[in-house]
GROMACS .gro file of C-alpha atoms in nm:
model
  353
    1UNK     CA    1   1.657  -1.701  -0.798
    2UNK     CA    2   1.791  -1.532  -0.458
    3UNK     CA    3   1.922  -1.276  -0.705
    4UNK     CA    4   1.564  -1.208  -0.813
    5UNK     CA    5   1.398  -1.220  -0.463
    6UNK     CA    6   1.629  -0.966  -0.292
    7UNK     CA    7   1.561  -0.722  -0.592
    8UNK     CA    8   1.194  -0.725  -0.523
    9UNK     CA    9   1.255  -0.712  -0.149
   10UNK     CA   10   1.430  -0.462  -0.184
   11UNK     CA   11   1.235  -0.268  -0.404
   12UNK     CA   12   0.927  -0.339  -0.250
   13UNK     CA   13   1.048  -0.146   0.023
   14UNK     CA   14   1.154   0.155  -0.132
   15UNK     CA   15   0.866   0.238  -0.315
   16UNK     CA   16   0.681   0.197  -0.002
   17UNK     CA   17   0.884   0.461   0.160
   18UNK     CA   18   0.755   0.700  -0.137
   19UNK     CA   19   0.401   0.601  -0.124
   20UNK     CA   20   0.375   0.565   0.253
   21UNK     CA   21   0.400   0.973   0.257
   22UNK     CA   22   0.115   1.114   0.530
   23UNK     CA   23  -0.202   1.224   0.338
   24UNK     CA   24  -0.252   1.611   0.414
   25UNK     CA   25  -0.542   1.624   0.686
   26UNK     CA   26  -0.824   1.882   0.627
   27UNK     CA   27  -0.978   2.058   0.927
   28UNK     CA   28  -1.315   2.190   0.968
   29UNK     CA   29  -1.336   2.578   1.036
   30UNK     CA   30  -1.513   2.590   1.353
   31UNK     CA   31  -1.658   2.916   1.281
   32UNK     CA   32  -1.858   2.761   1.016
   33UNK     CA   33  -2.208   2.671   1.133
   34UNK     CA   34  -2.314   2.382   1.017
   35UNK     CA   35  -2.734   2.325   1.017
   36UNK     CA   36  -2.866   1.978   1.087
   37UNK     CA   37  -3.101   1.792   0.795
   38UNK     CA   38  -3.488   1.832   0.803
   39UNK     CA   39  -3.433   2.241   0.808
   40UNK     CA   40  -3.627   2.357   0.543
   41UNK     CA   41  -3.435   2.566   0.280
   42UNK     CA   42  -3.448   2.788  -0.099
   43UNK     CA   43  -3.110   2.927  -0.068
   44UNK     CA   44  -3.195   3.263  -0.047
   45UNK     CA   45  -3.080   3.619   0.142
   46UNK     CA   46  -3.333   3.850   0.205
   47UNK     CA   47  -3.418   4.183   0.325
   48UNK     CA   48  -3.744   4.420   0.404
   49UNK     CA   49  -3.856   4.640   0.119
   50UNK     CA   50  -3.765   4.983   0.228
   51UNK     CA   51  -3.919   5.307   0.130
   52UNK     CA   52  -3.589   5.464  -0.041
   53UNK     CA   53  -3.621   5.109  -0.227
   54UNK     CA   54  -3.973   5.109  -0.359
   55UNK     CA   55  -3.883   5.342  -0.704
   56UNK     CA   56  -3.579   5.116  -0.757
   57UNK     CA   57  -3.813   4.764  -0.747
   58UNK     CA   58  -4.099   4.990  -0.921
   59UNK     CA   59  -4.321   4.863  -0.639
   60UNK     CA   60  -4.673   4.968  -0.592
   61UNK     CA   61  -4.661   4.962  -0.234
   62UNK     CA   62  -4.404   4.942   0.076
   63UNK     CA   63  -4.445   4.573   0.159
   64UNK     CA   64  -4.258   4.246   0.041
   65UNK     CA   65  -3.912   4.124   0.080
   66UNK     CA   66  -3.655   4.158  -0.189
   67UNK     CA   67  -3.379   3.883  -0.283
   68UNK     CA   68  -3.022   4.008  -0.274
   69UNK     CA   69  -2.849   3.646  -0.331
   70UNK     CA   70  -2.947   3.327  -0.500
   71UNK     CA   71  -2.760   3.005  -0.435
   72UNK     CA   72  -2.787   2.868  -0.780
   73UNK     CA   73  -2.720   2.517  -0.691
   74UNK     CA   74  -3.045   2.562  -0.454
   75UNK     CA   75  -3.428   2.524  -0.511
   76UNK     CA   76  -3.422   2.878  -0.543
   77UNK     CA   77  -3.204   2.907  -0.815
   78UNK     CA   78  -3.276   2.603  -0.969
   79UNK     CA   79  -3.669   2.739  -0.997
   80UNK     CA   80  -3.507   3.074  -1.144
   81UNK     CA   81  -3.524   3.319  -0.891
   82UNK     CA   82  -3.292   3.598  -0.953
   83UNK     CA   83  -3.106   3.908  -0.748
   84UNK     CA   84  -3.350   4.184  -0.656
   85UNK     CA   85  -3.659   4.004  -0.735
   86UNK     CA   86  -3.910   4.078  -0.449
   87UNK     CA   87  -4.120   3.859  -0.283
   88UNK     CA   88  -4.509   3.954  -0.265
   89UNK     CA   89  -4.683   3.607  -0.156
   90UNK     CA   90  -4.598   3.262  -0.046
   91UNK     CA   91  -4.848   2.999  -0.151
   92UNK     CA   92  -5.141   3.295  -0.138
   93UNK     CA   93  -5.042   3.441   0.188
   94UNK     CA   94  -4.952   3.810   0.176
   95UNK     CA   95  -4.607   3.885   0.259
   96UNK     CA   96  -4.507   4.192   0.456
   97UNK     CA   97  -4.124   4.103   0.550
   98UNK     CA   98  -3.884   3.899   0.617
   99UNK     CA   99  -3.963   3.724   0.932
  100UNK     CA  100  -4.251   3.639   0.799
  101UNK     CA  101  -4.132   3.497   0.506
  102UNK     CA  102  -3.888   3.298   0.711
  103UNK     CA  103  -4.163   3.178   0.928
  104UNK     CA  104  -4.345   3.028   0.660
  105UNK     CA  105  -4.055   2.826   0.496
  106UNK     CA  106  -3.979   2.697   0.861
  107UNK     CA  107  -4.322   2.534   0.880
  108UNK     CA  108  -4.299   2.421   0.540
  109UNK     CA  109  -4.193   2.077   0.517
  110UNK     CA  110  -3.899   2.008   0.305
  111UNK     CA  111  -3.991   1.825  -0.052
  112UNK     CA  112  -4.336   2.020  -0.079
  113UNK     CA  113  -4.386   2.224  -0.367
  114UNK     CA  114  -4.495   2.588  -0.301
  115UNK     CA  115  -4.595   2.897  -0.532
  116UNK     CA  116  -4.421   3.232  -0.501
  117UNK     CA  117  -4.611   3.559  -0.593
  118UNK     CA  118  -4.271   3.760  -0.752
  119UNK     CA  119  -4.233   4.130  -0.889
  120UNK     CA  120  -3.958   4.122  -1.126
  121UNK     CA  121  -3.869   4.488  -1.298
  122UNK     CA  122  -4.264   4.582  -1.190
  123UNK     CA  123  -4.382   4.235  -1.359
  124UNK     CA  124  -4.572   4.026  -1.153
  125UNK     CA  125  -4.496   3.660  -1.166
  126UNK     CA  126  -4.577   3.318  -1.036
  127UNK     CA  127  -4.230   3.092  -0.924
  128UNK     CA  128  -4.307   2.727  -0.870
  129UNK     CA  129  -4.042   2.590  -0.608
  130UNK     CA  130  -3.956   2.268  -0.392
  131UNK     CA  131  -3.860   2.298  -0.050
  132UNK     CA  132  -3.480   2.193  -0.004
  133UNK     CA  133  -3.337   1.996   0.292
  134UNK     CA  134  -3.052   2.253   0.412
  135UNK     CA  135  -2.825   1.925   0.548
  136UNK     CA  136  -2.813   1.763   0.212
  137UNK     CA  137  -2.813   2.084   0.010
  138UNK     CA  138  -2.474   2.164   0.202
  139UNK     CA  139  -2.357   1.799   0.232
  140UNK     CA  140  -2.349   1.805  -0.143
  141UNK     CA  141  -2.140   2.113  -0.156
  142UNK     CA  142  -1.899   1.948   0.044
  143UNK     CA  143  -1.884   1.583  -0.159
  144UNK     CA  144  -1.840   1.824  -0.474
  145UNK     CA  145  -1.496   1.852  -0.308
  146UNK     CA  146  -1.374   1.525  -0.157
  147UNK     CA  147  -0.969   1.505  -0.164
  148UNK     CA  148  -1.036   1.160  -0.145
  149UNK     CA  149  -1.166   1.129  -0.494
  150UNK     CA  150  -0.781   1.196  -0.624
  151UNK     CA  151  -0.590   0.841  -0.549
  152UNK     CA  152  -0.187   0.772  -0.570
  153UNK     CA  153  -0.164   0.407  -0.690
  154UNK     CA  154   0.182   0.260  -0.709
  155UNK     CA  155   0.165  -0.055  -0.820
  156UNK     CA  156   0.455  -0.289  -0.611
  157UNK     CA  157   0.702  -0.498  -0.820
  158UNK     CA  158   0.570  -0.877  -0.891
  159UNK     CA  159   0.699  -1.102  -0.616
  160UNK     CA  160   0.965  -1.385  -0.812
  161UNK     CA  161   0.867  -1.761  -0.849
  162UNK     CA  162   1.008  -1.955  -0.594
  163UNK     CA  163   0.963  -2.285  -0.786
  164UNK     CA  164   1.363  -2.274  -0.805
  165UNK     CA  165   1.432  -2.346  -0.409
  166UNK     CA  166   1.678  -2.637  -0.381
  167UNK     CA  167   1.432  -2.959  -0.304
  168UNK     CA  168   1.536  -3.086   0.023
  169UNK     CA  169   1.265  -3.344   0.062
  170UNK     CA  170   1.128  -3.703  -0.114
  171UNK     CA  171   1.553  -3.793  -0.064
  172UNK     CA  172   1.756  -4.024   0.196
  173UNK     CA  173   2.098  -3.895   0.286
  174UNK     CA  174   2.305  -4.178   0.470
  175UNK     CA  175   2.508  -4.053   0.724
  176UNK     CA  176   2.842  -4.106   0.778
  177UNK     CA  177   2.930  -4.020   1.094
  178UNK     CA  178   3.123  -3.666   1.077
  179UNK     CA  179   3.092  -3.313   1.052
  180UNK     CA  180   3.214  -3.098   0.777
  181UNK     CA  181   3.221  -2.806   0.664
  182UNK     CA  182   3.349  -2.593   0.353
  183UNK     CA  183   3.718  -2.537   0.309
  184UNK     CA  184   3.784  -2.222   0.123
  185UNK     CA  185   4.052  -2.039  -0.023
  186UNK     CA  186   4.274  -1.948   0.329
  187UNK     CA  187   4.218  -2.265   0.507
  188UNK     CA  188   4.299  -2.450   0.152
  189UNK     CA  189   4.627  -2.268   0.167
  190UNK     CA  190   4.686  -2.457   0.516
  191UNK     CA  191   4.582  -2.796   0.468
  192UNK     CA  192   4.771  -2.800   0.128
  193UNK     CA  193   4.424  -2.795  -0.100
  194UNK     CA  194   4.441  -2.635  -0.448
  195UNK     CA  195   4.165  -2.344  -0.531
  196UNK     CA  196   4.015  -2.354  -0.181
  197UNK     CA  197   3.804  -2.709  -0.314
  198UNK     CA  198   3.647  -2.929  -0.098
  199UNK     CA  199   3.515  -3.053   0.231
  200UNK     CA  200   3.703  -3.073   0.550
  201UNK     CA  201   3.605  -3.282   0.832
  202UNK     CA  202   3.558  -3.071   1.159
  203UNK     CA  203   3.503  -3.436   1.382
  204UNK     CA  204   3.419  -3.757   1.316
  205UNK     CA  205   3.154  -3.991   1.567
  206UNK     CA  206   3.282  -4.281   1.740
  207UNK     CA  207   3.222  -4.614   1.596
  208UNK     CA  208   3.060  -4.441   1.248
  209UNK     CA  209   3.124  -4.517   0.909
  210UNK     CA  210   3.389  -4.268   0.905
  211UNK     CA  211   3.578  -4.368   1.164
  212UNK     CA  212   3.569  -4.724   1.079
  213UNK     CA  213   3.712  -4.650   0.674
  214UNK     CA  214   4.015  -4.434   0.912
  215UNK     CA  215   3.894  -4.068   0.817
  216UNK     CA  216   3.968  -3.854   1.080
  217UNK     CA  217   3.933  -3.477   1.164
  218UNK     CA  218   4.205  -3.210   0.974
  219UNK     CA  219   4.114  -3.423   0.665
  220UNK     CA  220   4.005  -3.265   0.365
  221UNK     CA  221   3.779  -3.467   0.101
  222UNK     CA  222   3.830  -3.379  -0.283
  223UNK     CA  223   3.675  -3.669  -0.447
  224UNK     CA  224   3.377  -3.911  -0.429
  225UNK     CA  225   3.387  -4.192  -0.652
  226UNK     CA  226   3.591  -4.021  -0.884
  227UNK     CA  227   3.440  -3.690  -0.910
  228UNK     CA  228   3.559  -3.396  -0.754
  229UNK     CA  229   3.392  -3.240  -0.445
  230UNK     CA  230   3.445  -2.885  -0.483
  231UNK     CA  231   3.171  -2.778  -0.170
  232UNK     CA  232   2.970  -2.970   0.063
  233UNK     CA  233   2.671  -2.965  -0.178
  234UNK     CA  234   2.844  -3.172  -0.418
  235UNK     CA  235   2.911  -3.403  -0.140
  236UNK     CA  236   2.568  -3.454   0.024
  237UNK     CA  237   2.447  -3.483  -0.359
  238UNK     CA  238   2.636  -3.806  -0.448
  239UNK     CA  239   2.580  -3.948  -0.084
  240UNK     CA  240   2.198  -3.858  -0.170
  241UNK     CA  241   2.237  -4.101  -0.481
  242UNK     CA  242   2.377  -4.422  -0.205
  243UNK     CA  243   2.040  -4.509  -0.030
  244UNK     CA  244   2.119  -4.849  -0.027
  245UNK     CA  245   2.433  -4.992   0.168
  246UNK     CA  246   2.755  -5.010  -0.029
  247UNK     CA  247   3.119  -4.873  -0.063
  248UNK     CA  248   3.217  -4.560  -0.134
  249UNK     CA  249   3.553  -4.448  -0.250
  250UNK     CA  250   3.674  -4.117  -0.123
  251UNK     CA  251   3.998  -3.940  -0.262
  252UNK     CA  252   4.109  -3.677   0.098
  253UNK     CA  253   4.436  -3.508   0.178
  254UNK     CA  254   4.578  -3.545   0.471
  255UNK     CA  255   4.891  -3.350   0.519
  256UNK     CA  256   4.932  -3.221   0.236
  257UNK     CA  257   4.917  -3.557   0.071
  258UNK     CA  258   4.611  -3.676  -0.145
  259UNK     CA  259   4.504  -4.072  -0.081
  260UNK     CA  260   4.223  -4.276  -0.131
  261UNK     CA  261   3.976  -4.419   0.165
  262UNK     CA  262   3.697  -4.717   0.098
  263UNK     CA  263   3.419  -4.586   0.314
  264UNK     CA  264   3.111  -4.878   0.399
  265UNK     CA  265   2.817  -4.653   0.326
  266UNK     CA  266   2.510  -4.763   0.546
  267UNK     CA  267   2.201  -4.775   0.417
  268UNK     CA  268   1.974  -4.501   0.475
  269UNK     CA  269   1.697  -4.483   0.732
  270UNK     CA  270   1.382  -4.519   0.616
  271UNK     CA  271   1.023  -4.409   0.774
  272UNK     CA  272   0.790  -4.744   0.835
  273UNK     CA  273   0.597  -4.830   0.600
  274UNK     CA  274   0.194  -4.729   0.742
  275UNK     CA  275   0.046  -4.612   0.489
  276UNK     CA  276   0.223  -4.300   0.475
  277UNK     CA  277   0.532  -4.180   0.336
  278UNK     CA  278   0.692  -3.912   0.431
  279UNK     CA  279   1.081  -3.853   0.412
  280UNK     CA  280   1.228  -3.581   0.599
  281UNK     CA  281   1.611  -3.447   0.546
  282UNK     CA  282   1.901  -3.539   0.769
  283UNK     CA  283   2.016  -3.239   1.015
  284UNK     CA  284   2.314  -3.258   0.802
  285UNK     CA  285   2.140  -3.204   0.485
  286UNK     CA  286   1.982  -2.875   0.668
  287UNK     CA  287   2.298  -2.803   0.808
  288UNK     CA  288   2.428  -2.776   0.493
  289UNK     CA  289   2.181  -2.585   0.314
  290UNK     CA  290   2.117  -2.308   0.574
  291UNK     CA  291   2.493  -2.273   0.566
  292UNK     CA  292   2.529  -2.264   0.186
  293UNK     CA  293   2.228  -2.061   0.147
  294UNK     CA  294   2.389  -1.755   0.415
  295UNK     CA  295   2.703  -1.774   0.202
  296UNK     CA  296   2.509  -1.773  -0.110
  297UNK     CA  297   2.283  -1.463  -0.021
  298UNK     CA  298   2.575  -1.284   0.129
  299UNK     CA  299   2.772  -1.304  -0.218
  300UNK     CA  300   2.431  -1.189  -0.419
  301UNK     CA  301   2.424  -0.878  -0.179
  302UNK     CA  302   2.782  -0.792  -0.277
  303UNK     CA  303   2.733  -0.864  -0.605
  304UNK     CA  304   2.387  -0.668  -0.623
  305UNK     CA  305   2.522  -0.332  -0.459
  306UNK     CA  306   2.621  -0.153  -0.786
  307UNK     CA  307   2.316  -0.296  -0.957
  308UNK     CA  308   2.076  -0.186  -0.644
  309UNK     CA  309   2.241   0.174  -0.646
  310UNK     CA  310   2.127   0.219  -1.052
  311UNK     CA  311   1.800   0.068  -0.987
  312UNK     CA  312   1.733   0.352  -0.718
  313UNK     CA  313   1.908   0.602  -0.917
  314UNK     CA  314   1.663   0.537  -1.187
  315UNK     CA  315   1.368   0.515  -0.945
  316UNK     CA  316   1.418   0.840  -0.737
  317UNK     CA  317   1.349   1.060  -0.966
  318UNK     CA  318   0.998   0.932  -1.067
  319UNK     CA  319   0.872   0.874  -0.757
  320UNK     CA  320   0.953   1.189  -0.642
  321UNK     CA  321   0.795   1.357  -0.944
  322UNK     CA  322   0.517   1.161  -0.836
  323UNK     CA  323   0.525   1.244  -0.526
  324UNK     CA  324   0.541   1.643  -0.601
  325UNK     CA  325   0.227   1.605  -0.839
  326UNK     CA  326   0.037   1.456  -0.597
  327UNK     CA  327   0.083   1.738  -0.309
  328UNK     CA  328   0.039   1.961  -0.596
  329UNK     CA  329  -0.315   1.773  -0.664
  330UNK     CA  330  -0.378   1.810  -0.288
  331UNK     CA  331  -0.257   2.169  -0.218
  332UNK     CA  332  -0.519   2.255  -0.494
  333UNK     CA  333  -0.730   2.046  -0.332
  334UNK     CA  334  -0.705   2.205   0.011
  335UNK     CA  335  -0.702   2.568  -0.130
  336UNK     CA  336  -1.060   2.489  -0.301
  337UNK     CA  337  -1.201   2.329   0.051
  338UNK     CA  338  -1.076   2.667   0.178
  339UNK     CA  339  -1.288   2.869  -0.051
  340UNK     CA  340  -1.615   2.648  -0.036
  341UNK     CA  341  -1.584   2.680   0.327
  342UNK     CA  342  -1.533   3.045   0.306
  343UNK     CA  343  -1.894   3.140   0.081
  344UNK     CA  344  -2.035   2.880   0.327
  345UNK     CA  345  -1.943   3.050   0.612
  346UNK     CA  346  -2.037   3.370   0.439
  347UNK     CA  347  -2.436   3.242   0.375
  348UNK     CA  348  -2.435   3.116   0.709
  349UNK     CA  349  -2.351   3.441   0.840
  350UNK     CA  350  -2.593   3.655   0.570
  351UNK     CA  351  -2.870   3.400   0.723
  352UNK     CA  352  -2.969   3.237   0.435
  353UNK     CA  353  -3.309   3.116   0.389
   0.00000   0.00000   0.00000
């Protein structure tokens, strides 16, 4: 189980370190001018009919303004108005140039429908078109082109069940007066135990249990009514399973010499009965556990290193192909907010209409 939590810990983490890469930040050009909503607006650039120009728009007469661009995605080119069609009347009123022309769309409200009086090739014609709003016409432009629309997802590894944690609570662990502690294999060596197995007693309390069956500190406890104590869990487990006063039998070595000890258990303490039960662990008990669960996580970490170093063998790579596509995605991104930004700024600049 702590095998399994460290691994998603762990992993959690590193693929968190990919994906927590800074999003590229776009700037605004600040030469581009940018025209508040409620300006009225066909997407069109203009200029005055000139003389040399008349033969070319086979004109009758010197008066009218021709069209040199059409935004298609405007009312204007959405109403099919074309290059070099010229402009002869707006909504009945004769039109001499381009001021004038721009006059009248300024007082025309935007979402009206007007009539344009065209010459197209020398054909007169009648263009029906509605009024654009020149914010939303260019706020549109820009949503067309929202790096936000292209999303990363890493999805993190599934955090383990932790329905395996030792259960520490609903028990009664009599105490017996002494502190212990795991033996292991060099102090083993000294106290004459085989394999490193068992408990040793660091102190015993006065006038305790211990004391009382002759146990004293140096001591080293290998059995438990016959059944060998190999750790201090196995110890607190079959004390766990004595809640009511009796005698225990415990096998120790004491100098190097293994002999038996009849130890009067006491019965375990027990909340008052009000109603409400609730049975807590001893501080031994969660002595004991926070000290076997440090030595337990600090052998998974050893034993996880070589499996950890494949895992992120195997991972690097595809994140950081991931990672590469999506600043690819974004560079692409960036390089077409450049170029909307630059025909903006161009219309802006040829005074659009």
């Amino acid at each position: 189980m702590i095998q399994k939590f460290l691994i998603a810990l762990l992993l959690t983490g590193s693929v968190l370190a990919f994906a927590g890469q800074p999003e590229p930040q776009v700037h605004g050009n600040s030469n581009v001018l940018l025209y508040a909503g409620g300006r009225s607006y066909l997407g069109i650039d203009v200029r005055d009919v000139s003389s040399d120009r008349v033969s070319a728009l086979k004109l009758k007469e010197e008066r009218g303004v021709e069209i040199v661009m059409v935004d298609q995605d405007a009312p204007a080119g959405k109403a099919g108005l074309k290059d070099h069609d010229v402009i002869l009347d707006y909504n009945g009123t004769r039109i001499e140039g381009e001021e004038q022309l721009r006059r009248l769309i300024r007082e025309t409200p935007p979402g009206r429908n007007i009539t344009l009086g065209i010459s197209r090739d020398g054909s007169p014609m009648q263009i029906h078109v509605q009024v654009g709003d020149r914010g939303k016409v260019q706020a549109n432009s820009f949503a067309r082109i929202n790096p936000r629309d292209h999303v990363l997802e890493i999805m993190p590894p599934e955090m383990p069940d932790l329905h395996d944690l030792p259960q520490i609570f609903n028990t009664y662990a009599p105490s017996l007066g002494m502190q212990i502690d795991n033996v292991g294999q060099q102090l083993g060596e000294f106290f004459g135990v085989k394999n490193g197995e068992g408990v040793l007693v660091k102190s015993v309390e006065k006038g305790s249990a211990a004391e009382k069956a002759g146990i004293k500190a140096g001591d080293v406890i290998v059995r438990a009514d016959n059944e060998k104590i190999s750790d201090r869990t196995d110890l607190r487990r079959i004390l766990r399973s004595h809640r009511e006063a009796g005698k225990i039998t415990l096998g120790i070595v004491r100098d190097k010499r293994e002999q038996n000890v009849t130890v009067d258990v006491p019965e375990a303490r027990r909340p008052r009965d009000n109603g409400f039960q609730f049975a807590f662990p001893d501080i031994e008990t969660i002595n004991d556990l926070r000290s076997t669960l440090d030595s337990e996580i600090q052998t998974e970490l050893r034993q996880l290193q070589p499996q950890l170093r494949k895992i992120q063998a195997e991972l690097k790579p595809e994140l950081q192909k991931t990672l590469r596509n999506t600043q690819s995605q974004m560079q692409q991104l960036r390089k077409q907010l450049e170029q909307e930004m630059k025909i903006l700024n161009k219309q802006m600049n040829q005074k659009w209409i």
